PDB file of C-alpha atoms in Angstrom:
ATOM      1  CA  MET A   7      48.459  72.918  92.467  1.00 41.00           C
ATOM      2  CA  SER A   8      45.054  74.129  93.269  1.00 42.00           C
ATOM      3  CA  PRO A   9      42.432  72.025  95.569  1.00 43.00           C
ATOM      4  CA  THR A  10      40.066  72.189  92.313  1.00 37.00           C
ATOM      5  CA  ALA A  11      42.832  70.149  90.066  1.00 39.00           C
ATOM      6  CA  ASP A  12      43.481  67.892  92.893  1.00 43.00           C
ATOM      7  CA  ASP A  13      39.991  67.103  93.221  1.00 42.00           C
ATOM      8  CA  ALA A  14      39.802  66.426  89.796  1.00 39.00           C
ATOM      9  CA  ARG A  15      42.829  64.017  89.940  1.00 39.00           C
ATOM     10  CA  ARG A  16      41.115  62.167  92.898  1.00 40.00           C
ATOM     11  CA  GLY A  17      37.756  61.939  90.891  1.00 42.00           C
ATOM     12  CA  ALA A  18      39.291  60.734  87.686  1.00 41.00           C
ATOM     13  CA  SER A  19      41.707  58.247  89.321  1.00 41.00           C
ATOM     14  CA  SER A  20      38.983  55.522  89.880  1.00 41.00           C
ATOM     15  CA  ALA A  21      37.362  56.283  86.623  1.00 41.00           C
ATOM     16  CA  PRO A  22      37.472  53.481  84.112  1.00 41.00           C
ATOM     17  CA  GLY A  23      39.053  53.905  80.546  1.00 44.00           C
ATOM     18  CA  THR A  24      41.036  56.845  79.434  1.00 48.00           C
ATOM     19  CA  GLY A  25      38.590  59.628  79.964  1.00 54.00           C
ATOM     20  CA  GLY A  26      39.179  60.204  83.582  1.00 55.00           C
ATOM     21  CA  ALA A  27      42.878  60.541  82.490  1.00 57.00           C
ATOM     22  CA  HIS A  28      42.270  62.981  79.782  1.00 61.00           C
ATOM     23  CA  GLU A  29      40.175  65.268  81.818  1.00 66.00           C
ATOM     24  CA  VAL A  30      42.656  65.374  84.683  1.00 60.00           C
ATOM     25  CA  GLN A  31      45.375  66.453  82.093  1.00 68.00           C
ATOM     26  CA  ALA A  32      42.890  69.223  80.914  1.00 74.00           C
ATOM     27  CA  VAL A  33      42.443  70.421  84.334  1.00 79.00           C
ATOM     28  CA  ALA A  34      46.145  70.220  85.259  1.00 79.00           C
ATOM     29  CA  ALA A  35      46.830  72.122  82.288  1.00 82.00           C
ATOM     30  CA  ALA A  36      44.372  75.009  82.911  1.00 89.00           C
ATOM     31  CA  ASP A  37      45.561  75.348  86.514  1.00 92.00           C
ATOM     32  CA  PHE A  38      48.980  75.522  85.782  1.00 95.00           C
ATOM     33  CA  GLU A  39      48.756  78.126  83.054  1.00 94.00           C
ATOM     34  CA  THR A  40      46.669  80.160  85.582  1.00 95.00           C
ATOM     35  CA  ASP A  41      49.539  79.883  87.861  1.00 97.00           C
ATOM     36  CA  THR A  42      52.053  80.882  85.124  1.00 97.00           C
ATOM     37  CA  ARG A  43      50.179  84.039  84.466  1.00 96.00           C
ATOM     38  CA  SER A  44      50.243  85.048  88.229  1.00 97.00           C
ATOM     39  CA  LEU A  45      54.096  84.447  87.888  1.00 97.00           C
ATOM     40  CA  ARG A  46      54.163  86.630  84.935  1.00 96.00           C
ATOM     41  CA  ALA A  47      52.634  89.590  86.745  1.00 94.00           C
ATOM     42  CA  GLN A  48      54.789  88.913  89.835  1.00 95.00           C
ATOM     43  CA  TYR A  49      57.841  89.204  87.579  1.00 95.00           C
ATOM     44  CA  TRP A  50      57.294  93.067  87.810  1.00 92.00           C
ATOM     45  CA  THR A  51      56.575  93.487  91.335  1.00 91.00           C
ATOM     46  CA  THR A  52      58.645  90.968  93.234  1.00 93.00           C
ATOM     47  CA  GLU A  53      62.457  90.863  94.051  1.00 92.00           C
ATOM     48  CA  PRO A  54      63.910  88.317  92.057  1.00 94.00           C
ATOM     49  CA  ALA A  55      65.548  86.668  95.082  1.00 94.00           C
ATOM     50  CA  GLU A  56      61.851  86.260  96.591  1.00 96.00           C
ATOM     51  CA  LEU A  57      60.368  85.024  93.000  1.00 96.00           C
ATOM     52  CA  ILE A  58      63.160  82.515  91.722  1.00 97.00           C
ATOM     53  CA  GLY A  59      62.184  79.565  94.100  1.00 98.00           C
ATOM     54  CA  PRO A  60      58.356  79.788  93.310  1.00 98.00           C
ATOM     55  CA  VAL A  61      59.220  79.963  89.542  1.00 98.00           C
ATOM     56  CA  THR A  62      61.541  77.261  89.708  1.00 98.00           C
ATOM     57  CA  ASP A  63      59.222  75.068  91.686  1.00 98.00           C
ATOM     58  CA  HIS A  64      56.632  75.798  89.224  1.00 98.00           C
ATOM     59  CA  ALA A  65      58.683  74.805  86.408  1.00 98.00           C
ATOM     60  CA  ALA A  66      59.697  71.509  87.961  1.00 97.00           C
ATOM     61  CA  GLU A  67      56.122  70.636  88.576  1.00 95.00           C
ATOM     62  CA  GLY A  68      55.144  71.621  85.153  1.00 95.00           C
ATOM     63  CA  GLY A  69      58.226  69.317  83.654  1.00 95.00           C
ATOM     64  CA  ALA A  70      56.759  66.679  85.768  1.00 93.00           C
ATOM     65  CA  LEU A  71      53.124  67.090  84.482  1.00 90.00           C
ATOM     66  CA  LEU A  72      54.333  67.062  80.888  1.00 90.00           C
ATOM     67  CA  ALA A  73      56.387  64.150  81.340  1.00 88.00           C
ATOM     68  CA  LYS A  74      53.262  62.300  82.759  1.00 84.00           C
ATOM     69  CA  ALA A  75      51.156  63.634  79.674  1.00 78.00           C
ATOM     70  CA  GLU A  76      53.515  61.861  77.367  1.00 73.00           C
ATOM     71  CA  GLY A  77      52.188  58.497  78.522  1.00 60.00           C
ATOM     72  CA  GLU A  78      48.428  59.533  77.778  1.00 58.00           C
ATOM     73  CA  GLY A  79      46.737  58.829  74.502  1.00 56.00           C
ATOM     74  CA  GLU A  80      46.152  61.161  71.292  1.00 54.00           C
ATOM     75  CA  ARG A  81      43.301  62.698  73.361  1.00 57.00           C
ATOM     76  CA  ALA A  82      45.302  64.335  75.821  1.00 62.00           C
ATOM     77  CA  GLY A  83      47.429  66.100  72.935  1.00 79.00           C
ATOM     78  CA  GLU A  84      45.871  69.413  73.335  1.00 81.00           C
ATOM     79  CA  ALA A  85      46.535  69.445  77.186  1.00 83.00           C
ATOM     80  CA  ARG A  86      50.005  68.512  76.335  1.00 89.00           C
ATOM     81  CA  ARG A  87      50.639  71.387  74.392  1.00 91.00           C
ATOM     82  CA  ALA A  88      48.970  73.779  76.615  1.00 91.00           C
ATOM     83  CA  LEU A  89      51.214  72.352  79.598  1.00 93.00           C
ATOM     84  CA  ALA A  90      54.290  72.714  77.238  1.00 95.00           C
ATOM     85  CA  ASN A  91      53.321  76.132  76.280  1.00 95.00           C
ATOM     86  CA  ALA A  92      52.983  77.279  79.991  1.00 96.00           C
ATOM     87  CA  LEU A  93      56.390  75.532  80.919  1.00 97.00           C
ATOM     88  CA  ALA A  94      58.091  77.190  78.037  1.00 98.00           C
ATOM     89  CA  GLU A  95      56.771  80.565  79.617  1.00 97.00           C
ATOM     90  CA  THR A  96      57.638  79.781  83.120  1.00 98.00           C
ATOM     91  CA  ARG A  97      61.461  78.998  82.040  1.00 98.00           C
ATOM     92  CA  LEU A  98      61.455  82.244  80.201  1.00 98.00           C
ATOM     93  CA  ILE A  99      60.490  84.029  83.253  1.00 98.00           C
ATOM     94  CA  ALA A 100      62.941  81.983  85.254  1.00 98.00           C
ATOM     95  CA  GLY A 101      65.709  83.005  82.907  1.00 98.00           C
ATOM     96  CA  ARG A 102      65.037  86.456  82.842  1.00 97.00           C
ATOM     97  CA  ILE A 103      64.826  86.538  86.451  1.00 97.00           C
ATOM     98  CA  ARG A 104      68.359  85.192  86.609  1.00 97.00           C
ATOM     99  CA  TYR A 105      69.628  87.198  83.608  1.00 95.00           C
ATOM    100  CA  HIS A 106      68.433  90.763  84.625  1.00 93.00           C
ATOM    101  CA  GLY A 107      67.749  90.274  88.492  1.00 92.00           C
ATOM    102  CA  LEU A 108      70.248  87.823  89.818  1.00 94.00           C
ATOM    103  CA  LYS A 109      72.727  88.625  87.273  1.00 92.00           C
ATOM    104  CA  ASP A 110      73.337  84.681  86.823  1.00 96.00           C
ATOM    105  CA  ARG A 111      74.291  84.111  83.232  1.00 95.00           C
ATOM    106  CA  GLU A 112      74.986  80.471  83.369  1.00 97.00           C
ATOM    107  CA  GLY A 113      71.675  79.750  84.976  1.00 97.00           C
ATOM    108  CA  ALA A 114      69.777  82.127  82.677  1.00 98.00           C
ATOM    109  CA  GLU A 115      71.429  80.396  79.877  1.00 97.00           C
ATOM    110  CA  LEU A 116      70.132  76.791  80.767  1.00 98.00           C
ATOM    111  CA  SER A 117      66.452  78.548  81.475  1.00 98.00           C
ATOM    112  CA  PHE A 118      66.325  79.714  78.170  1.00 98.00           C
ATOM    113  CA  ARG A 119      67.670  76.480  76.441  1.00 98.00           C
ATOM    114  CA  GLN A 120      65.129  74.797  78.626  1.00 98.00           C
ATOM    115  CA  ALA A 121      62.556  77.255  77.305  1.00 98.00           C
ATOM    116  CA  ARG A 122      63.228  76.448  73.629  1.00 98.00           C
ATOM    117  CA  GLN A 123      62.742  72.674  74.443  1.00 97.00           C
ATOM    118  CA  ALA A 124      59.244  73.225  75.861  1.00 97.00           C
ATOM    119  CA  ALA A 125      58.244  75.578  73.058  1.00 97.00           C
ATOM    120  CA  ASP A 126      59.123  72.971  70.594  1.00 96.00           C
ATOM    121  CA  ALA A 127      57.002  70.541  72.455  1.00 94.00           C
ATOM    122  CA  ALA A 128      54.116  72.999  72.584  1.00 95.00           C
ATOM    123  CA  GLY A 129      54.351  73.508  68.560  1.00 94.00           C
ATOM    124  CA  ASN A 130      54.911  77.514  69.257  1.00 94.00           C
ATOM    125  CA  PRO A 131      57.664  78.809  67.206  1.00 94.00           C
ATOM    126  CA  LEU A 132      57.324  82.183  68.473  1.00 94.00           C
ATOM    127  CA  LEU A 133      57.967  81.176  72.091  1.00 95.00           C
ATOM    128  CA  GLY A 134      60.837  79.289  70.840  1.00 96.00           C
ATOM    129  CA  ALA A 135      62.226  82.578  68.990  1.00 96.00           C
ATOM    130  CA  ALA A 136      61.941  84.592  71.988  1.00 96.00           C
ATOM    131  CA  ALA A 137      64.131  81.831  73.878  1.00 97.00           C
ATOM    132  CA  LEU A 138      66.652  82.295  71.200  1.00 97.00           C
ATOM    133  CA  GLY A 139      66.724  85.878  71.373  1.00 97.00           C
ATOM    134  CA  HIS A 140      67.599  85.788  74.893  1.00 97.00           C
ATOM    135  CA  LEU A 141      70.351  83.369  74.264  1.00 97.00           C
ATOM    136  CA  ALA A 142      71.675  85.817  71.689  1.00 97.00           C
ATOM    137  CA  LEU A 143      71.709  88.654  74.396  1.00 95.00           C
ATOM    138  CA  LEU A 144      73.813  86.457  76.415  1.00 95.00           C
ATOM    139  CA  ALA A 145      76.519  85.985  73.834  1.00 93.00           C
ATOM    140  CA  ASP A 146      79.231  88.693  73.287  1.00 90.00           C
ATOM    141  CA  ALA A 147      78.133  91.489  70.921  1.00 85.00           C
ATOM    142  CA  SER A 148      81.330  90.510  68.745  1.00 81.00           C
ATOM    143  CA  ASP A 149      80.620  86.846  68.734  1.00 83.00           C
ATOM    144  CA  ASP A 150      79.364  85.275  65.552  1.00 88.00           C
ATOM    145  CA  ALA A 151      77.752  82.819  67.422  1.00 91.00           C
ATOM    146  CA  GLY A 152      75.297  85.194  68.651  1.00 93.00           C
ATOM    147  CA  ALA A 153      74.491  86.569  65.447  1.00 94.00           C
ATOM    148  CA  ASP A 154      74.019  82.912  64.171  1.00 96.00           C
ATOM    149  CA  VAL A 155      71.408  82.286  67.131  1.00 96.00           C
ATOM    150  CA  LEU A 156      69.587  85.593  66.308  1.00 96.00           C
ATOM    151  CA  ALA A 157      69.193  84.499  62.652  1.00 95.00           C
ATOM    152  CA  GLU A 158      67.886  81.178  64.001  1.00 96.00           C
ATOM    153  CA  ALA A 159      65.357  83.182  66.056  1.00 96.00           C
ATOM    154  CA  ARG A 160      64.317  85.186  62.990  1.00 95.00           C
ATOM    155  CA  ALA A 161      63.741  82.065  60.963  1.00 94.00           C
ATOM    156  CA  LEU A 162      61.806  80.459  63.576  1.00 94.00           C
ATOM    157  CA  ALA A 163      59.577  83.406  64.165  1.00 91.00           C
ATOM    158  CA  GLY A 164      58.745  83.579  60.521  1.00 87.00           C
ATOM    159  CA  ARG A 165      57.118  80.202  61.125  1.00 80.00           C
ATOM    160  CA  GLY A 166      54.263  81.633  63.346  1.00 67.00           C
ATOM    161  CA  ALA A 167      51.758  84.238  63.132  1.00 65.00           C
ATOM    162  CA  PRO A 168      51.318  86.969  63.806  1.00 60.00           C
ATOM    163  CA  ILE A 169      54.931  87.915  64.412  1.00 71.00           C
ATOM    164  CA  GLY A 170      54.830  91.754  64.968  1.00 81.00           C
ATOM    165  CA  ARG A 171      55.475  91.752  68.643  1.00 89.00           C
ATOM    166  CA  VAL A 172      58.457  88.970  68.392  1.00 92.00           C
ATOM    167  CA  THR A 173      59.814  90.789  65.427  1.00 92.00           C
ATOM    168  CA  ALA A 174      59.934  93.900  67.613  1.00 93.00           C
ATOM    169  CA  TRP A 175      61.868  92.109  70.219  1.00 94.00           C
ATOM    170  CA  LEU A 176      64.127  90.477  67.675  1.00 96.00           C
ATOM    171  CA  ASP A 177      65.014  93.910  66.401  1.00 96.00           C
ATOM    172  CA  ALA A 178      65.581  95.267  69.785  1.00 97.00           C
ATOM    173  CA  VAL A 179      67.986  92.480  70.609  1.00 97.00           C
ATOM    174  CA  GLU A 180      69.846  92.806  67.437  1.00 97.00           C
ATOM    175  CA  ALA A 181      69.981  96.623  68.210  1.00 97.00           C
ATOM    176  CA  GLU A 182      71.290  96.014  71.890  1.00 96.00           C
ATOM    177  CA  ARG A 183      73.884  93.745  70.375  1.00 96.00           C
ATOM    178  CA  ALA A 184      74.846  96.629  67.800  1.00 96.00           C
ATOM    179  CA  ALA A 185      75.170  99.018  70.397  1.00 96.00           C
ATOM    180  CA  GLY A 186      77.326  96.550  72.497  1.00 95.00           C
ATOM    181  CA  ALA A 187      79.817  96.668  69.462  1.00 94.00           C
ATOM    182  CA  GLY A 188      79.723 100.170  69.030  1.00 95.00           C
ATOM    183  CA  GLU A 189      77.518 100.268  65.956  1.00 97.00           C
ATOM    184  CA  ASN A 190      75.394 103.234  67.275  1.00 97.00           C
ATOM    185  CA  GLN A 191      73.532 104.221  63.893  1.00 97.00           C
ATOM    186  CA  ARG A 192      73.018 100.558  63.180  1.00 97.00           C
ATOM    187  CA  ALA A 193      71.411 100.049  66.544  1.00 98.00           C
ATOM    188  CA  LEU A 194      69.103 103.367  65.993  1.00 98.00           C
ATOM    189  CA  ARG A 195      68.060 102.042  62.808  1.00 98.00           C
ATOM    190  CA  LEU A 196      67.053  98.662  64.260  1.00 97.00           C
ATOM    191  CA  ILE A 197      65.133 100.466  67.360  1.00 98.00           C
ATOM    192  CA  SER A 198      63.408 102.260  64.651  1.00 97.00           C
ATOM    193  CA  ASP A 199      62.384  99.065  62.982  1.00 95.00           C
ATOM    194  CA  ALA A 200      61.252  97.731  66.392  1.00 95.00           C
ATOM    195  CA  GLU A 201      59.072 100.821  67.101  1.00 95.00           C
ATOM    196  CA  THR A 202      57.602 100.454  63.584  1.00 92.00           C
ATOM    197  CA  SER A 203      56.778  96.683  64.099  1.00 90.00           C
ATOM    198  CA  LEU A 204      55.559  97.122  67.598  1.00 91.00           C
ATOM    199  CA  ALA A 205      53.129  99.868  66.439  1.00 88.00           C
ATOM    200  CA  ALA A 206      51.672  97.651  63.701  1.00 85.00           C
ATOM    201  CA  ALA A 207      51.250  94.773  65.930  1.00 82.00           C
ATOM    202  CA  GLY A 208      48.513  96.486  68.104  1.00 71.00           C
ATOM    203  CA  SER A 209      47.062  94.027  70.699  1.00 65.00           C
ATOM    204  CA  ASP A 210      48.265  90.737  69.175  1.00 62.00           C
ATOM    205  CA  ALA A 211      48.293  87.243  70.873  1.00 63.00           C
ATOM    206  CA  GLN A 212      51.483  87.427  72.631  1.00 80.00           C
ATOM    207  CA  ASP A 213      50.447  88.695  75.833  1.00 86.00           C
ATOM    208  CA  TRP A 214      53.270  86.721  77.504  1.00 92.00           C
ATOM    209  CA  LEU A 215      55.683  89.137  75.426  1.00 92.00           C
ATOM    210  CA  ASP A 216      54.984  91.935  78.145  1.00 92.00           C
ATOM    211  CA  TRP A 217      58.556  93.024  78.180  1.00 93.00           C
ATOM    212  CA  CYS A 218      58.685  94.494  74.883  1.00 92.00           C
ATOM    213  CA  THR A 219      56.675  97.745  75.128  1.00 93.00           C
ATOM    214  CA  PRO A 220      56.980 101.187  73.717  1.00 93.00           C
ATOM    215  CA  SER A 221      58.559 102.519  76.955  1.00 95.00           C
ATOM    216  CA  GLY A 222      61.234  99.754  77.047  1.00 95.00           C
ATOM    217  CA  LEU A 223      62.449 100.539  73.505  1.00 96.00           C
ATOM    218  CA  GLY A 224      62.265 104.158  74.302  1.00 97.00           C
ATOM    219  CA  VAL A 225      64.778 103.510  77.204  1.00 96.00           C
ATOM    220  CA  LEU A 226      66.969 101.414  75.012  1.00 97.00           C
ATOM    221  CA  LYS A 227      66.948 104.130  72.493  1.00 98.00           C
ATOM    222  CA  GLY A 228      67.825 107.008  74.792  1.00 97.00           C
ATOM    223  CA  LEU A 229      70.732 104.904  76.079  1.00 96.00           C
ATOM    224  CA  VAL A 230      72.367 104.308  72.673  1.00 97.00           C
ATOM    225  CA  GLN A 231      71.810 108.044  71.572  1.00 98.00           C
ATOM    226  CA  LEU A 232      73.540 108.999  74.860  1.00 97.00           C
ATOM    227  CA  GLN A 233      76.418 106.379  74.070  1.00 96.00           C
ATOM    228  CA  ALA A 234      76.303 108.054  70.567  1.00 97.00           C
ATOM    229  CA  GLY A 235      76.826 111.448  72.160  1.00 97.00           C
ATOM    230  CA  LEU A 236      73.462 112.674  71.109  1.00 97.00           C
ATOM    231  CA  THR A 237      72.554 113.937  74.950  1.00 97.00           C
ATOM    232  CA  SER A 238      69.589 116.321  73.935  1.00 97.00           C
ATOM    233  CA  GLN A 239      67.709 113.754  71.812  1.00 98.00           C
ATOM    234  CA  ALA A 240      68.536 111.101  74.786  1.00 98.00           C
ATOM    235  CA  ARG A 241      66.883 113.400  77.177  1.00 98.00           C
ATOM    236  CA  ARG A 242      63.821 113.775  74.740  1.00 98.00           C
ATOM    237  CA  THR A 243      63.554 110.084  74.365  1.00 98.00           C
ATOM    238  CA  LEU A 244      63.667 108.960  77.749  1.00 98.00           C
ATOM    239  CA  LEU A 245      61.052 111.777  79.068  1.00 97.00           C
ATOM    240  CA  TYR A 246      58.756 110.597  76.154  1.00 97.00           C
ATOM    241  CA  SER A 247      59.216 106.978  77.348  1.00 96.00           C
ATOM    242  CA  MET A 248      57.714 107.708  80.542  1.00 95.00           C
ATOM    243  CA  ALA A 249      54.671 109.101  79.108  1.00 93.00           C
ATOM    244  CA  PRO A 250      52.848 105.717  78.572  1.00 91.00           C
ATOM    245  CA  LEU A 251      53.698 104.469  81.853  1.00 94.00           C
ATOM    246  CA  ALA A 252      51.090 103.878  84.681  1.00 92.00           C
ATOM    247  CA  PRO A 253      51.830 105.352  88.160  1.00 91.00           C
ATOM    248  CA  ASP A 254      52.379 101.899  89.497  1.00 91.00           C
ATOM    249  CA  GLU A 255      54.953 101.016  86.752  1.00 93.00           C
ATOM    250  CA  HIS A 256      57.877 101.681  89.240  1.00 94.00           C
ATOM    251  CA  ALA A 257      60.266  99.135  87.803  1.00 93.00           C
ATOM    252  CA  GLN A 258      60.171 100.801  84.364  1.00 94.00           C
ATOM    253  CA  ARG A 259      60.163 104.291  85.922  1.00 96.00           C
ATOM    254  CA  SER A 260      63.415 103.056  87.826  1.00 95.00           C
ATOM    255  CA  LEU A 261      65.166 102.620  84.504  1.00 95.00           C
ATOM    256  CA  VAL A 262      63.975 105.708  82.721  1.00 97.00           C
ATOM    257  CA  TYR A 263      65.208 107.905  85.740  1.00 97.00           C
ATOM    258  CA  LEU A 264      68.471 106.072  85.788  1.00 95.00           C
ATOM    259  CA  GLY A 265      69.003 106.760  82.183  1.00 96.00           C
ATOM    260  CA  LEU A 266      67.774 110.406  82.715  1.00 97.00           C
ATOM    261  CA  ALA A 267      70.856 110.515  85.374  1.00 95.00           C
ATOM    262  CA  ALA A 268      73.194 109.200  83.109  1.00 95.00           C
ATOM    263  CA  VAL A 269      72.247 111.890  80.543  1.00 95.00           C
ATOM    264  CA  GLU A 270      72.498 114.753  82.960  1.00 95.00           C
ATOM    265  CA  ALA A 271      76.046 113.326  84.415  1.00 94.00           C
ATOM    266  CA  ALA A 272      77.052 113.164  80.775  1.00 94.00           C
ATOM    267  CA  GLU A 273      76.178 116.944  80.537  1.00 94.00           C
ATOM    268  CA  GLY A 274      78.175 117.837  83.752  1.00 92.00           C
ATOM    269  CA  GLU A 275      74.920 118.619  85.242  1.00 93.00           C
ATOM    270  CA  GLU A 276      75.813 116.713  88.749  1.00 89.00           C
ATOM    271  CA  TYR A 277      72.923 118.361  90.759  1.00 90.00           C
ATOM    272  CA  GLU A 278      70.294 117.094  88.339  1.00 93.00           C
ATOM    273  CA  ALA A 279      71.924 113.801  87.975  1.00 93.00           C
ATOM    274  CA  CYS A 280      71.719 113.405  91.566  1.00 93.00           C
ATOM    275  CA  GLY A 281      68.044 114.219  91.505  1.00 93.00           C
ATOM    276  CA  TYR A 282      67.191 111.674  89.028  1.00 95.00           C
ATOM    277  CA  ALA A 283      68.988 108.915  90.806  1.00 94.00           C
ATOM    278  CA  CYS A 284      67.308 109.747  94.057  1.00 93.00           C
ATOM    279  CA  ARG A 285      63.928 109.237  92.050  1.00 94.00           C
ATOM    280  CA  SER A 286      65.401 105.840  90.467  1.00 95.00           C
ATOM    281  CA  LEU A 287      65.966 104.792  94.123  1.00 92.00           C
ATOM    282  CA  GLU A 288      62.559 105.845  95.359  1.00 93.00           C
ATOM    283  CA  HIS A 289      61.092 103.383  92.714  1.00 94.00           C
ATOM    284  CA  ILE A 290      63.118 100.662  93.501  1.00 92.00           C
ATOM    285  CA  GLU A 291      61.962 100.867  97.190  1.00 90.00           C
ATOM    286  CA  ALA A 292      58.453 100.958  95.816  1.00 91.00           C
ATOM    287  CA  CYS A 293      58.443  97.800  93.980  1.00 89.00           C
ATOM    288  CA  GLY A 294      61.807  96.114  94.891  1.00 89.00           C
ATOM    289  CA  ASP A 295      64.845  95.845  92.751  1.00 92.00           C
ATOM    290  CA  VAL A 296      62.924  93.585  90.164  1.00 90.00           C
ATOM    291  CA  LEU A 297      65.255  94.700  87.135  1.00 88.00           C
ATOM    292  CA  GLY A 298      68.546  94.878  88.848  1.00 87.00           C
ATOM    293  CA  VAL A 299      68.767  98.653  88.594  1.00 91.00           C
ATOM    294  CA  ARG A 300      70.220  99.279  92.130  1.00 88.00           C
ATOM    295  CA  ALA A 301      74.003  98.277  91.322  1.00 87.00           C
ATOM    296  CA  ALA A 302      73.828 100.883  88.156  1.00 89.00           C
ATOM    297  CA  LEU A 303      73.284 103.431  90.801  1.00 89.00           C
ATOM    298  CA  ASP A 304      77.110 103.185  92.121  1.00 87.00           C
ATOM    299  CA  PRO A 305      78.579 106.105  90.173  1.00 89.00           C
ATOM    300  CA  TYR A 306      75.783 108.416  92.131  1.00 89.00           C
ATOM    301  CA  LEU A 307      76.641 107.189  95.434  1.00 85.00           C
ATOM    302  CA  HIS A 308      79.457 109.721  96.005  1.00 84.00           C
ATOM    303  CA  GLU A 309      76.594 112.199  96.031  1.00 82.00           C
ATOM    304  CA  SER A 310      75.315 112.930  99.485  1.00 83.00           C
ATOM    305  CA  CYS A 311      71.608 113.337  98.603  1.00 79.00           C
ATOM    306  CA  VAL A 312      71.931 109.725  96.784  1.00 82.00           C
ATOM    307  CA  ALA A 313      74.241 108.040  99.534  1.00 83.00           C
ATOM    308  CA  ASP A 314      71.596 109.429 102.388  1.00 82.00           C
ATOM    309  CA  LEU A 315      68.510 108.174 100.563  1.00 77.00           C
ATOM    310  CA  TYR A 316      70.262 104.738  99.564  1.00 81.00           C
ATOM    311  CA  GLU A 317      70.929 104.060 103.137  1.00 81.00           C
ATOM    312  CA  ASN A 318      67.565 105.174 104.597  1.00 77.00           C
ATOM    313  CA  LEU A 319      65.921 102.575 101.978  1.00 77.00           C
ATOM    314  CA  PHE A 320      68.407  99.759 101.994  1.00 79.00           C
ATOM    315  CA  PRO A 321      70.188 100.086 105.330  1.00 78.00           C
ATOM    316  CA  SER A 322      71.170  96.431 105.128  1.00 64.00           C
ATOM    317  CA  THR A 323      72.906  96.885 101.768  1.00 57.00           C
TER     318      THR A 323
END
């Protein structure tokens, strides 16, 4: 917690009545929200093994603050909701680190369930729907329970406004589940729906939903097209998905290049596949393996150019 928040607490602790306590809660909530936004940015630039500790500690701090706020009067209600909202996002970040970066499905599930609880406490159905969407992703593609969770997420999202970005995210989740079940055409229709929803949403208020982007949808679409045997379309889609990326968006670029490597490998173009795999490695080295991409490069390690670069970048692996 920052010195400003600590000073506010010390100053308010001796104040008579409940006004001081209310002020402390407001300062604590604002401070916690600021730290949450910082962790959100670090998700894209920091190795999962390095970030999970600070995020877990932050979530524990938020839980303690929220529990303390529950004992305050009605005046502290706004601060409680702000704390719960930031806590829900923190637990979402923790779940995404565990799921995408650390491949810890059990830990991710717990984090997403805790995120849903905090979103309920905040009265934020959109954050709750996002947590449920992640839980649906964890379920097997053929599991009816996963479909039920996704339906619950859609119903919950309908209680919040605006819903454009969240709708796009849930469409993408359903598309990924459909692709996992081999329903490629259905998956592609859902991705098209997601693209439409995302374009219509514009710059709505869900700035925490920074993982649902046109480029991210493009990578998913390209991989589904590849799975469907549409390699030329997959190549165009992946190349197009790179256009909106900033030069320093290394994590997303590593995913695009890995997808392109898979396309070229499917076409029997091993030299081109090797080149794209090397570019993916270079971007991993620039940002850390924040999305857990490195393990997917195993099929290319028999190529000398990839193996040599891999050894130079990650000599201890």
